[in-house]
PDB file of C-alpha atoms in Angstrom:
ATOM      1  CA  MET A   1      15.879  13.591   4.182  1.00  0.00           C
ATOM      2  CA  ALA A   2      15.072  13.506   7.833  1.00  0.00           C
ATOM      3  CA  GLY A   3      12.320  15.086   9.897  1.00  0.00           C
ATOM      4  CA  HIS A   4       9.704  17.209   8.186  1.00  0.00           C
ATOM      5  CA  SER A   5      11.683  17.531   4.972  1.00  0.00           C
ATOM      6  CA  LYS A   6      10.873  13.978   3.932  1.00  0.00           C
ATOM      7  CA  PHE A   7       7.339  15.100   3.127  1.00  0.00           C
ATOM      8  CA  LYS A   8       8.494  17.627   0.539  1.00  0.00           C
ATOM      9  CA  ASN A   9       8.884  16.329  -2.969  1.00  0.00           C
ATOM     10  CA  ILE A  10      12.293  15.158  -4.120  1.00  0.00           C
ATOM     11  CA  MET A  11      12.617  17.967  -6.647  1.00  0.00           C
ATOM     12  CA  HIS A  12      12.322  20.606  -3.938  1.00  0.00           C
ATOM     13  CA  ARG A  13      14.687  18.808  -1.571  1.00  0.00           C
ATOM     14  CA  LYS A  14      17.407  18.399  -4.153  1.00  0.00           C
ATOM     15  CA  GLY A  15      17.312  22.081  -5.017  1.00  0.00           C
ATOM     16  CA  ALA A  16      16.681  21.259  -8.673  1.00  0.00           C
ATOM     17  CA  GLN A  17      13.785  23.700  -9.079  1.00  0.00           C
ATOM     18  CA  ASP A  18      15.660  25.863 -11.566  1.00  0.00           C
ATOM     19  CA  LYS A  19      16.374  22.963 -13.910  1.00  0.00           C
ATOM     20  CA  LYS A  20      12.768  21.850 -13.837  1.00  0.00           C
ATOM     21  CA  ARG A  21      11.111  25.244 -13.527  1.00  0.00           C
ATOM     22  CA  SER A  22       9.156  25.122 -16.787  1.00  0.00           C
ATOM     23  CA  ALA A  23       7.843  21.639 -15.986  1.00  0.00           C
ATOM     24  CA  MET A  24       6.931  22.789 -12.494  1.00  0.00           C
ATOM     25  CA  PHE A  25       5.093  25.843 -13.833  1.00  0.00           C
ATOM     26  CA  SER A  26       3.150  23.555 -16.143  1.00  0.00           C
ATOM     27  CA  LYS A  27       2.040  21.407 -13.200  1.00  0.00           C
ATOM     28  CA  LEU A  28       1.149  24.440 -11.091  1.00  0.00           C
ATOM     29  CA  SER A  29      -0.857  25.894 -13.998  1.00  0.00           C
ATOM     30  CA  ARG A  30      -2.754  22.642 -14.416  1.00  0.00           C
ATOM     31  CA  GLU A  31      -3.736  22.593 -10.737  1.00  0.00           C
ATOM     32  CA  ILE A  32      -4.845  26.242 -10.901  1.00  0.00           C
ATOM     33  CA  THR A  33      -6.992  25.563 -13.980  1.00  0.00           C
ATOM     34  CA  VAL A  34      -8.616  22.485 -12.419  1.00  0.00           C
ATOM     35  CA  ALA A  35      -9.280  24.339  -9.142  1.00  0.00           C
ATOM     36  CA  ALA A  36     -10.807  27.316 -10.994  1.00  0.00           C
ATOM     37  CA  LYS A  37     -12.982  25.012 -13.101  1.00  0.00           C
ATOM     38  CA  MET A  38     -14.276  23.141 -10.046  1.00  0.00           C
ATOM     39  CA  GLY A  39     -15.341  26.294  -8.191  1.00  0.00           C
ATOM     40  CA  MET A  40     -15.345  30.066  -8.466  1.00  0.00           C
ATOM     41  CA  PRO A  41     -12.500  31.645 -10.466  1.00  0.00           C
ATOM     42  CA  ASP A  42     -11.869  33.986  -7.500  1.00  0.00           C
ATOM     43  CA  PRO A  43      -9.195  32.702  -5.059  1.00  0.00           C
ATOM     44  CA  ASP A  44     -10.918  34.470  -2.152  1.00  0.00           C
ATOM     45  CA  MET A  45     -14.101  32.479  -2.823  1.00  0.00           C
ATOM     46  CA  ASN A  46     -12.437  29.175  -3.746  1.00  0.00           C
ATOM     47  CA  PRO A  47     -10.164  27.596  -1.091  1.00  0.00           C
ATOM     48  CA  ARG A  48      -8.591  25.066  -3.464  1.00  0.00           C
ATOM     49  CA  LEU A  49      -7.804  27.785  -6.005  1.00  0.00           C
ATOM     50  CA  ARG A  50      -6.276  29.958  -3.280  1.00  0.00           C
ATOM     51  CA  LEU A  51      -4.003  27.086  -2.237  1.00  0.00           C
ATOM     52  CA  ALA A  52      -2.988  26.521  -5.866  1.00  0.00           C
ATOM     53  CA  VAL A  53      -2.276  30.221  -6.432  1.00  0.00           C
ATOM     54  CA  ASN A  54      -0.270  30.441  -3.190  1.00  0.00           C
ATOM     55  CA  ALA A  55       1.774  27.391  -4.212  1.00  0.00           C
ATOM     56  CA  ALA A  56       2.502  29.046  -7.563  1.00  0.00           C
ATOM     57  CA  LYS A  57       3.520  32.309  -5.891  1.00  0.00           C
ATOM     58  CA  ALA A  58       5.819  30.413  -3.530  1.00  0.00           C
ATOM     59  CA  GLN A  59       7.679  29.125  -6.595  1.00  0.00           C
ATOM     60  CA  SER A  60       7.911  32.646  -8.088  1.00  0.00           C
ATOM     61  CA  MET A  61       5.480  31.893 -10.898  1.00  0.00           C
ATOM     62  CA  PRO A  62       4.698  35.171 -12.738  1.00  0.00           C
ATOM     63  CA  LYS A  63       1.294  36.781 -12.100  1.00  0.00           C
ATOM     64  CA  ASP A  64       0.490  36.677 -15.834  1.00  0.00           C
ATOM     65  CA  ASN A  65       0.977  32.909 -15.892  1.00  0.00           C
ATOM     66  CA  ILE A  66      -1.287  32.507 -12.866  1.00  0.00           C
ATOM     67  CA  GLN A  67      -4.034  34.635 -14.425  1.00  0.00           C
ATOM     68  CA  ARG A  68      -3.775  32.760 -17.729  1.00  0.00           C
ATOM     69  CA  ALA A  69      -4.243  29.463 -15.908  1.00  0.00           C
ATOM     70  CA  ILE A  70      -7.349  30.828 -14.142  1.00  0.00           C
ATOM     71  CA  ASP A  71      -8.767  32.202 -17.402  1.00  0.00           C
ATOM     72  CA  LYS A  72      -8.185  28.880 -19.131  1.00  0.00           C
ATOM     73  CA  ALA A  73     -10.800  27.270 -16.873  1.00  0.00           C
ATOM     74  CA  SER A  74     -13.621  29.234 -18.520  1.00  0.00           C
ATOM     75  CA  MET A  75     -12.472  28.728 -22.109  1.00  0.00           C
ATOM     76  CA  ALA A  76     -14.671  26.631 -24.344  1.00  0.00           C
ATOM     77  CA  GLY A  77     -12.969  23.493 -25.590  1.00  0.00           C
ATOM     78  CA  GLY A  78     -10.241  23.595 -22.949  1.00  0.00           C
ATOM     79  CA  GLU A  79      -8.628  20.419 -21.655  1.00  0.00           C
ATOM     80  CA  ASP A  80     -10.587  18.389 -19.130  1.00  0.00           C
ATOM     81  CA  TYR A  81      -8.279  17.021 -16.486  1.00  0.00           C
ATOM     82  CA  GLU A  82      -9.112  14.056 -14.299  1.00  0.00           C
ATOM     83  CA  GLU A  83      -7.695  13.554 -10.821  1.00  0.00           C
ATOM     84  CA  ILE A  84      -6.205  10.095 -10.351  1.00  0.00           C
ATOM     85  CA  ARG A  85      -4.342   8.557  -7.436  1.00  0.00           C
ATOM     86  CA  TYR A  86      -1.908   5.684  -7.939  1.00  0.00           C
ATOM     87  CA  GLU A  87      -0.504   3.594  -5.109  1.00  0.00           C
ATOM     88  CA  GLY A  88       2.423   1.240  -5.072  1.00  0.00           C
ATOM     89  CA  TYR A  89       5.627   0.048  -3.504  1.00  0.00           C
ATOM     90  CA  GLY A  90       9.146   1.238  -4.176  1.00  0.00           C
ATOM     91  CA  PRO A  91      12.361  -0.649  -3.373  1.00  0.00           C
ATOM     92  CA  ALA A  92      12.472  -2.337   0.061  1.00  0.00           C
ATOM     93  CA  GLY A  93       8.692  -2.064   0.301  1.00  0.00           C
ATOM     94  CA  VAL A  94       8.547   1.726   0.662  1.00  0.00           C
ATOM     95  CA  ALA A  95       4.918   2.822   0.236  1.00  0.00           C
ATOM     96  CA  LEU A  96       4.263   5.551  -2.348  1.00  0.00           C
ATOM     97  CA  ILE A  97       1.184   7.571  -3.288  1.00  0.00           C
ATOM     98  CA  VAL A  98       1.238   9.318  -6.674  1.00  0.00           C
ATOM     99  CA  GLU A  99      -1.254  12.105  -7.407  1.00  0.00           C
ATOM    100  CA  ALA A 100      -1.884  12.975 -11.046  1.00  0.00           C
ATOM    101  CA  LEU A 101      -3.982  15.335 -13.156  1.00  0.00           C
ATOM    102  CA  THR A 102      -4.439  13.946 -16.648  1.00  0.00           C
ATOM    103  CA  ASP A 103      -6.411  14.339 -19.856  1.00  0.00           C
ATOM    104  CA  ASN A 104      -5.452  10.795 -20.904  1.00  0.00           C
ATOM    105  CA  ARG A 105      -5.876   8.124 -18.232  1.00  0.00           C
ATOM    106  CA  ASN A 106      -4.308   5.343 -20.325  1.00  0.00           C
ATOM    107  CA  ARG A 107      -1.154   7.344 -21.062  1.00  0.00           C
ATOM    108  CA  THR A 108      -0.637   8.292 -17.436  1.00  0.00           C
ATOM    109  CA  ALA A 109      -1.265   4.767 -16.117  1.00  0.00           C
ATOM    110  CA  THR A 110       1.253   3.344 -18.590  1.00  0.00           C
ATOM    111  CA  ASN A 111       3.889   5.924 -17.686  1.00  0.00           C
ATOM    112  CA  VAL A 112       3.431   5.464 -13.938  1.00  0.00           C
ATOM    113  CA  ARG A 113       3.519   1.666 -14.228  1.00  0.00           C
ATOM    114  CA  THR A 114       6.695   1.857 -16.332  1.00  0.00           C
ATOM    115  CA  ALA A 115       8.408   4.182 -13.823  1.00  0.00           C
ATOM    116  CA  PHE A 116       7.662   1.745 -10.994  1.00  0.00           C
ATOM    117  CA  SER A 117       8.758  -1.386 -12.877  1.00  0.00           C
ATOM    118  CA  LYS A 118      12.012   0.135 -14.166  1.00  0.00           C
ATOM    119  CA  ASN A 119      13.081   1.410 -10.758  1.00  0.00           C
ATOM    120  CA  GLY A 120      12.604  -1.460  -8.358  1.00  0.00           C
ATOM    121  CA  GLY A 121       8.956  -0.876  -7.590  1.00  0.00           C
ATOM    122  CA  ASN A 122       5.504  -2.333  -8.161  1.00  0.00           C
ATOM    123  CA  LEU A 123       2.282  -0.456  -8.916  1.00  0.00           C
ATOM    124  CA  GLY A 124      -0.521  -1.658  -6.660  1.00  0.00           C
ATOM    125  CA  SER A 125      -4.283  -1.231  -6.666  1.00  0.00           C
ATOM    126  CA  GLU A 126      -6.072   1.797  -5.216  1.00  0.00           C
ATOM    127  CA  GLY A 127      -6.124   1.481  -1.431  1.00  0.00           C
ATOM    128  CA  SER A 128      -3.120  -0.849  -1.325  1.00  0.00           C
ATOM    129  CA  VAL A 129      -0.972   1.637   0.633  1.00  0.00           C
ATOM    130  CA  SER A 130      -3.155   4.652   1.478  1.00  0.00           C
ATOM    131  CA  HIS A 131      -4.472   2.894   4.595  1.00  0.00           C
ATOM    132  CA  GLY A 132      -1.043   3.613   6.089  1.00  0.00           C
ATOM    133  CA  PHE A 133      -1.395   7.376   5.528  1.00  0.00           C
ATOM    134  CA  GLU A 134      -3.628  10.166   6.808  1.00  0.00           C
ATOM    135  CA  ARG A 135      -5.038  12.914   4.596  1.00  0.00           C
ATOM    136  CA  LYS A 136      -3.834  16.094   6.302  1.00  0.00           C
ATOM    137  CA  GLY A 137      -3.256  19.777   5.668  1.00  0.00           C
ATOM    138  CA  LEU A 138       0.419  20.775   5.383  1.00  0.00           C
ATOM    139  CA  ILE A 139       1.763  24.304   5.919  1.00  0.00           C
ATOM    140  CA  GLU A 140       5.493  25.035   5.712  1.00  0.00           C
ATOM    141  CA  TYR A 141       7.422  28.084   6.896  1.00  0.00           C
ATOM    142  CA  PRO A 142      11.157  28.835   6.679  1.00  0.00           C
ATOM    143  CA  ALA A 143      13.224  28.796   9.871  1.00  0.00           C
ATOM    144  CA  SER A 144      13.426  32.592   9.627  1.00  0.00           C
ATOM    145  CA  ALA A 145       9.679  32.891  10.319  1.00  0.00           C
ATOM    146  CA  GLY A 146      10.287  32.446  14.045  1.00  0.00           C
ATOM    147  CA  ASP A 147      11.618  30.161  16.737  1.00  0.00           C
ATOM    148  CA  GLU A 148       9.960  26.934  17.835  1.00  0.00           C
ATOM    149  CA  GLU A 149       8.015  28.588  20.661  1.00  0.00           C
ATOM    150  CA  LYS A 150       6.632  31.341  18.413  1.00  0.00           C
ATOM    151  CA  MET A 151       5.538  28.806  15.787  1.00  0.00           C
ATOM    152  CA  LEU A 152       3.907  26.543  18.349  1.00  0.00           C
ATOM    153  CA  GLU A 153       1.976  29.429  19.899  1.00  0.00           C
ATOM    154  CA  ALA A 154       0.807  30.687  16.487  1.00  0.00           C
ATOM    155  CA  ALA A 155      -0.210  27.190  15.393  1.00  0.00           C
ATOM    156  CA  ILE A 156      -2.221  26.526  18.553  1.00  0.00           C
ATOM    157  CA  GLU A 157      -4.002  29.886  18.201  1.00  0.00           C
ATOM    158  CA  ALA A 158      -4.793  29.130  14.551  1.00  0.00           C
ATOM    159  CA  GLY A 159      -6.241  25.695  15.351  1.00  0.00           C
ATOM    160  CA  ALA A 160      -3.482  23.460  13.943  1.00  0.00           C
ATOM    161  CA  ASP A 161      -2.959  19.853  15.067  1.00  0.00           C
ATOM    162  CA  ASP A 162       0.825  19.594  15.273  1.00  0.00           C
ATOM    163  CA  VAL A 163       4.081  21.460  14.604  1.00  0.00           C
ATOM    164  CA  GLU A 164       7.476  20.029  13.662  1.00  0.00           C
ATOM    165  CA  SER A 165      10.423  22.440  13.863  1.00  0.00           C
ATOM    166  CA  SER A 166      14.013  21.935  12.774  1.00  0.00           C
ATOM    167  CA  GLU A 167      16.908  24.041  11.503  1.00  0.00           C
ATOM    168  CA  ASP A 168      15.450  23.593   7.999  1.00  0.00           C
ATOM    169  CA  GLY A 169      12.115  25.184   8.872  1.00  0.00           C
ATOM    170  CA  HIS A 170       8.699  24.546  10.379  1.00  0.00           C
ATOM    171  CA  THR A 171       5.999  22.120   9.298  1.00  0.00           C
ATOM    172  CA  ILE A 172       2.481  22.641  10.604  1.00  0.00           C
ATOM    173  CA  TRP A 173      -0.137  19.898  10.265  1.00  0.00           C
ATOM    174  CA  THR A 174      -3.881  20.476  10.267  1.00  0.00           C
ATOM    175  CA  ALA A 175      -7.052  18.502   9.674  1.00  0.00           C
ATOM    176  CA  ALA A 176      -7.643  18.372   5.904  1.00  0.00           C
ATOM    177  CA  GLU A 177     -10.868  20.356   6.115  1.00  0.00           C
ATOM    178  CA  ALA A 178      -9.241  23.006   8.364  1.00  0.00           C
ATOM    179  CA  LEU A 179      -6.267  23.743   6.087  1.00  0.00           C
ATOM    180  CA  HIS A 180      -7.659  26.855   4.406  1.00  0.00           C
ATOM    181  CA  GLY A 181      -8.795  28.444   7.681  1.00  0.00           C
ATOM    182  CA  VAL A 182      -5.617  27.659   9.626  1.00  0.00           C
ATOM    183  CA  ALA A 183      -3.408  28.917   6.779  1.00  0.00           C
ATOM    184  CA  GLY A 184      -5.363  32.186   6.718  1.00  0.00           C
ATOM    185  CA  GLU A 185      -4.954  32.726  10.462  1.00  0.00           C
ATOM    186  CA  LEU A 186      -1.234  31.923  10.363  1.00  0.00           C
ATOM    187  CA  GLU A 187      -0.712  34.330   7.481  1.00  0.00           C
ATOM    188  CA  LYS A 188      -1.994  37.199   9.653  1.00  0.00           C
ATOM    189  CA  VAL A 189       0.699  36.481  12.258  1.00  0.00           C
ATOM    190  CA  LEU A 190       3.591  34.955  10.321  1.00  0.00           C
ATOM    191  CA  GLY A 191       3.138  36.209   6.777  1.00  0.00           C
ATOM    192  CA  GLU A 192       2.735  34.063   3.682  1.00  0.00           C
ATOM    193  CA  ALA A 193       3.793  30.417   3.993  1.00  0.00           C
ATOM    194  CA  GLU A 194       6.304  28.720   1.697  1.00  0.00           C
ATOM    195  CA  ASN A 195       3.918  25.873   1.048  1.00  0.00           C
ATOM    196  CA  VAL A 196       0.234  25.192   1.731  1.00  0.00           C
ATOM    197  CA  LYS A 197      -1.276  21.980   0.421  1.00  0.00           C
ATOM    198  CA  LEU A 198      -3.179  18.810   1.176  1.00  0.00           C
ATOM    199  CA  ALA A 199      -0.783  16.003   1.969  1.00  0.00           C
ATOM    200  CA  TRP A 200      -0.595  12.285   2.670  1.00  0.00           C
ATOM    201  CA  LYS A 201       1.124  11.880   6.024  1.00  0.00           C
ATOM    202  CA  PRO A 202       2.407   8.363   6.803  1.00  0.00           C
ATOM    203  CA  SER A 203       1.353   6.827  10.104  1.00  0.00           C
ATOM    204  CA  LEU A 204       4.760   5.125  10.361  1.00  0.00           C
ATOM    205  CA  THR A 205       7.991   5.812   8.468  1.00  0.00           C
ATOM    206  CA  VAL A 206      10.756   3.439   7.410  1.00  0.00           C
ATOM    207  CA  ASP A 207      14.478   4.239   7.391  1.00  0.00           C
ATOM    208  CA  VAL A 208      16.140   3.326   4.108  1.00  0.00           C
ATOM    209  CA  ASP A 209      19.822   2.529   3.541  1.00  0.00           C
ATOM    210  CA  GLU A 210      22.131   3.982   0.906  1.00  0.00           C
ATOM    211  CA  ASP A 211      21.439   1.354  -1.784  1.00  0.00           C
ATOM    212  CA  THR A 212      17.681   1.555  -1.338  1.00  0.00           C
ATOM    213  CA  ALA A 213      17.734   5.362  -1.192  1.00  0.00           C
ATOM    214  CA  GLY A 214      19.594   5.625  -4.499  1.00  0.00           C
ATOM    215  CA  THR A 215      17.025   3.471  -6.316  1.00  0.00           C
ATOM    216  CA  LEU A 216      14.120   5.140  -4.533  1.00  0.00           C
ATOM    217  CA  ILE A 217      15.239   8.622  -5.577  1.00  0.00           C
ATOM    218  CA  LYS A 218      15.525   7.440  -9.198  1.00  0.00           C
ATOM    219  CA  LEU A 219      11.963   6.108  -9.001  1.00  0.00           C
ATOM    220  CA  ILE A 220      10.561   9.312  -7.522  1.00  0.00           C
ATOM    221  CA  ASP A 221      12.498  11.401 -10.056  1.00  0.00           C
ATOM    222  CA  ALA A 222      11.073   9.279 -12.891  1.00  0.00           C
ATOM    223  CA  LEU A 223       7.544   9.774 -11.551  1.00  0.00           C
ATOM    224  CA  GLU A 224       7.935  13.514 -11.001  1.00  0.00           C
ATOM    225  CA  ASP A 225       9.445  13.983 -14.467  1.00  0.00           C
ATOM    226  CA  ASP A 226       6.093  12.913 -15.925  1.00  0.00           C
ATOM    227  CA  ASP A 227       3.995  15.940 -16.893  1.00  0.00           C
ATOM    228  CA  ASP A 228       0.802  14.372 -15.520  1.00  0.00           C
ATOM    229  CA  VAL A 229       2.194  13.613 -12.044  1.00  0.00           C
ATOM    230  CA  GLN A 230       1.566  16.420  -9.560  1.00  0.00           C
ATOM    231  CA  THR A 231       2.974  15.050  -6.299  1.00  0.00           C
ATOM    232  CA  VAL A 232       4.607  11.912  -4.903  1.00  0.00           C
ATOM    233  CA  TRP A 233       4.270  11.055  -1.212  1.00  0.00           C
ATOM    234  CA  GLY A 234       6.045   8.272   0.659  1.00  0.00           C
ATOM    235  CA  ASN A 235       6.618   6.724   4.071  1.00  0.00           C
ATOM    236  CA  TYR A 236      10.420   6.741   3.771  1.00  0.00           C
ATOM    237  CA  GLU A 237      13.021   8.548   5.812  1.00  0.00           C
ATOM    238  CA  ILE A 238      16.564   9.057   4.522  1.00  0.00           C
ATOM    239  CA  SER A 239      19.252  10.218   6.936  1.00  0.00           C
ATOM    240  CA  ASP A 240      21.396  13.270   6.230  1.00  0.00           C
ATOM    241  CA  GLU A 241      24.461  10.995   6.188  1.00  0.00           C
ATOM    242  CA  VAL A 242      23.001   8.818   3.420  1.00  0.00           C
ATOM    243  CA  MET A 243      21.948  11.888   1.433  1.00  0.00           C
ATOM    244  CA  GLU A 244      25.483  13.295   1.655  1.00  0.00           C
ATOM    245  CA  LYS A 245      26.909  10.018   0.322  1.00  0.00           C
ATOM    246  CA  LEU A 246      24.450  10.083  -2.563  1.00  0.00           C
ATOM    247  CA  GLY A 247      25.432  13.681  -3.340  1.00  0.00           C
TER     248      GLY A 247
END
């Protein structure tokens, strides 16, 4: 997990989407419903909803499922989800930020705390690790979208802050408030992105060894297996060699 790929969630990196597809669809649906409830139910008029819909499309979520999630926002008596951020430390002091959408704060807090304590980590207070991260916009394209020069030129034209290219693909960083606009401009030139979302980008990363990486992955898996957890971000970097050893 080196370079830009460390910012993707573990589930995506391990290629386990198929096994967890129904759980992933559930999380995508929840984000769509919350986004639609907070603003207009039209993706063109609601930047957060557009990002949520694009994320769902990128994971091949059926159009009917997407529309149902949007419609759910206007239903009387529907679930009310609350956005909560948890912060803590994994093994070897790796900093983690956990974003959740929940209709039961106590349940989610208990589950997150248990995942940390059972997997070599400690749940901290809000603000305990986020000072070491920046809130940024994240746009990801596959390597096939273009070479490094083409991506850099398109990103500069669109108003992005930074581009990271590797054989795995391209990661484009923007200011948080500019994400929707930059993504729209890039789409005109490069087509639809694989991923467009708000992210927590660490100011500094830490390399973790094989033992630490094994425990860390178990912790992140445990967190992401929880229905209420949407995304887990961290300041870790795991080398390709260590990942190969871990299988």
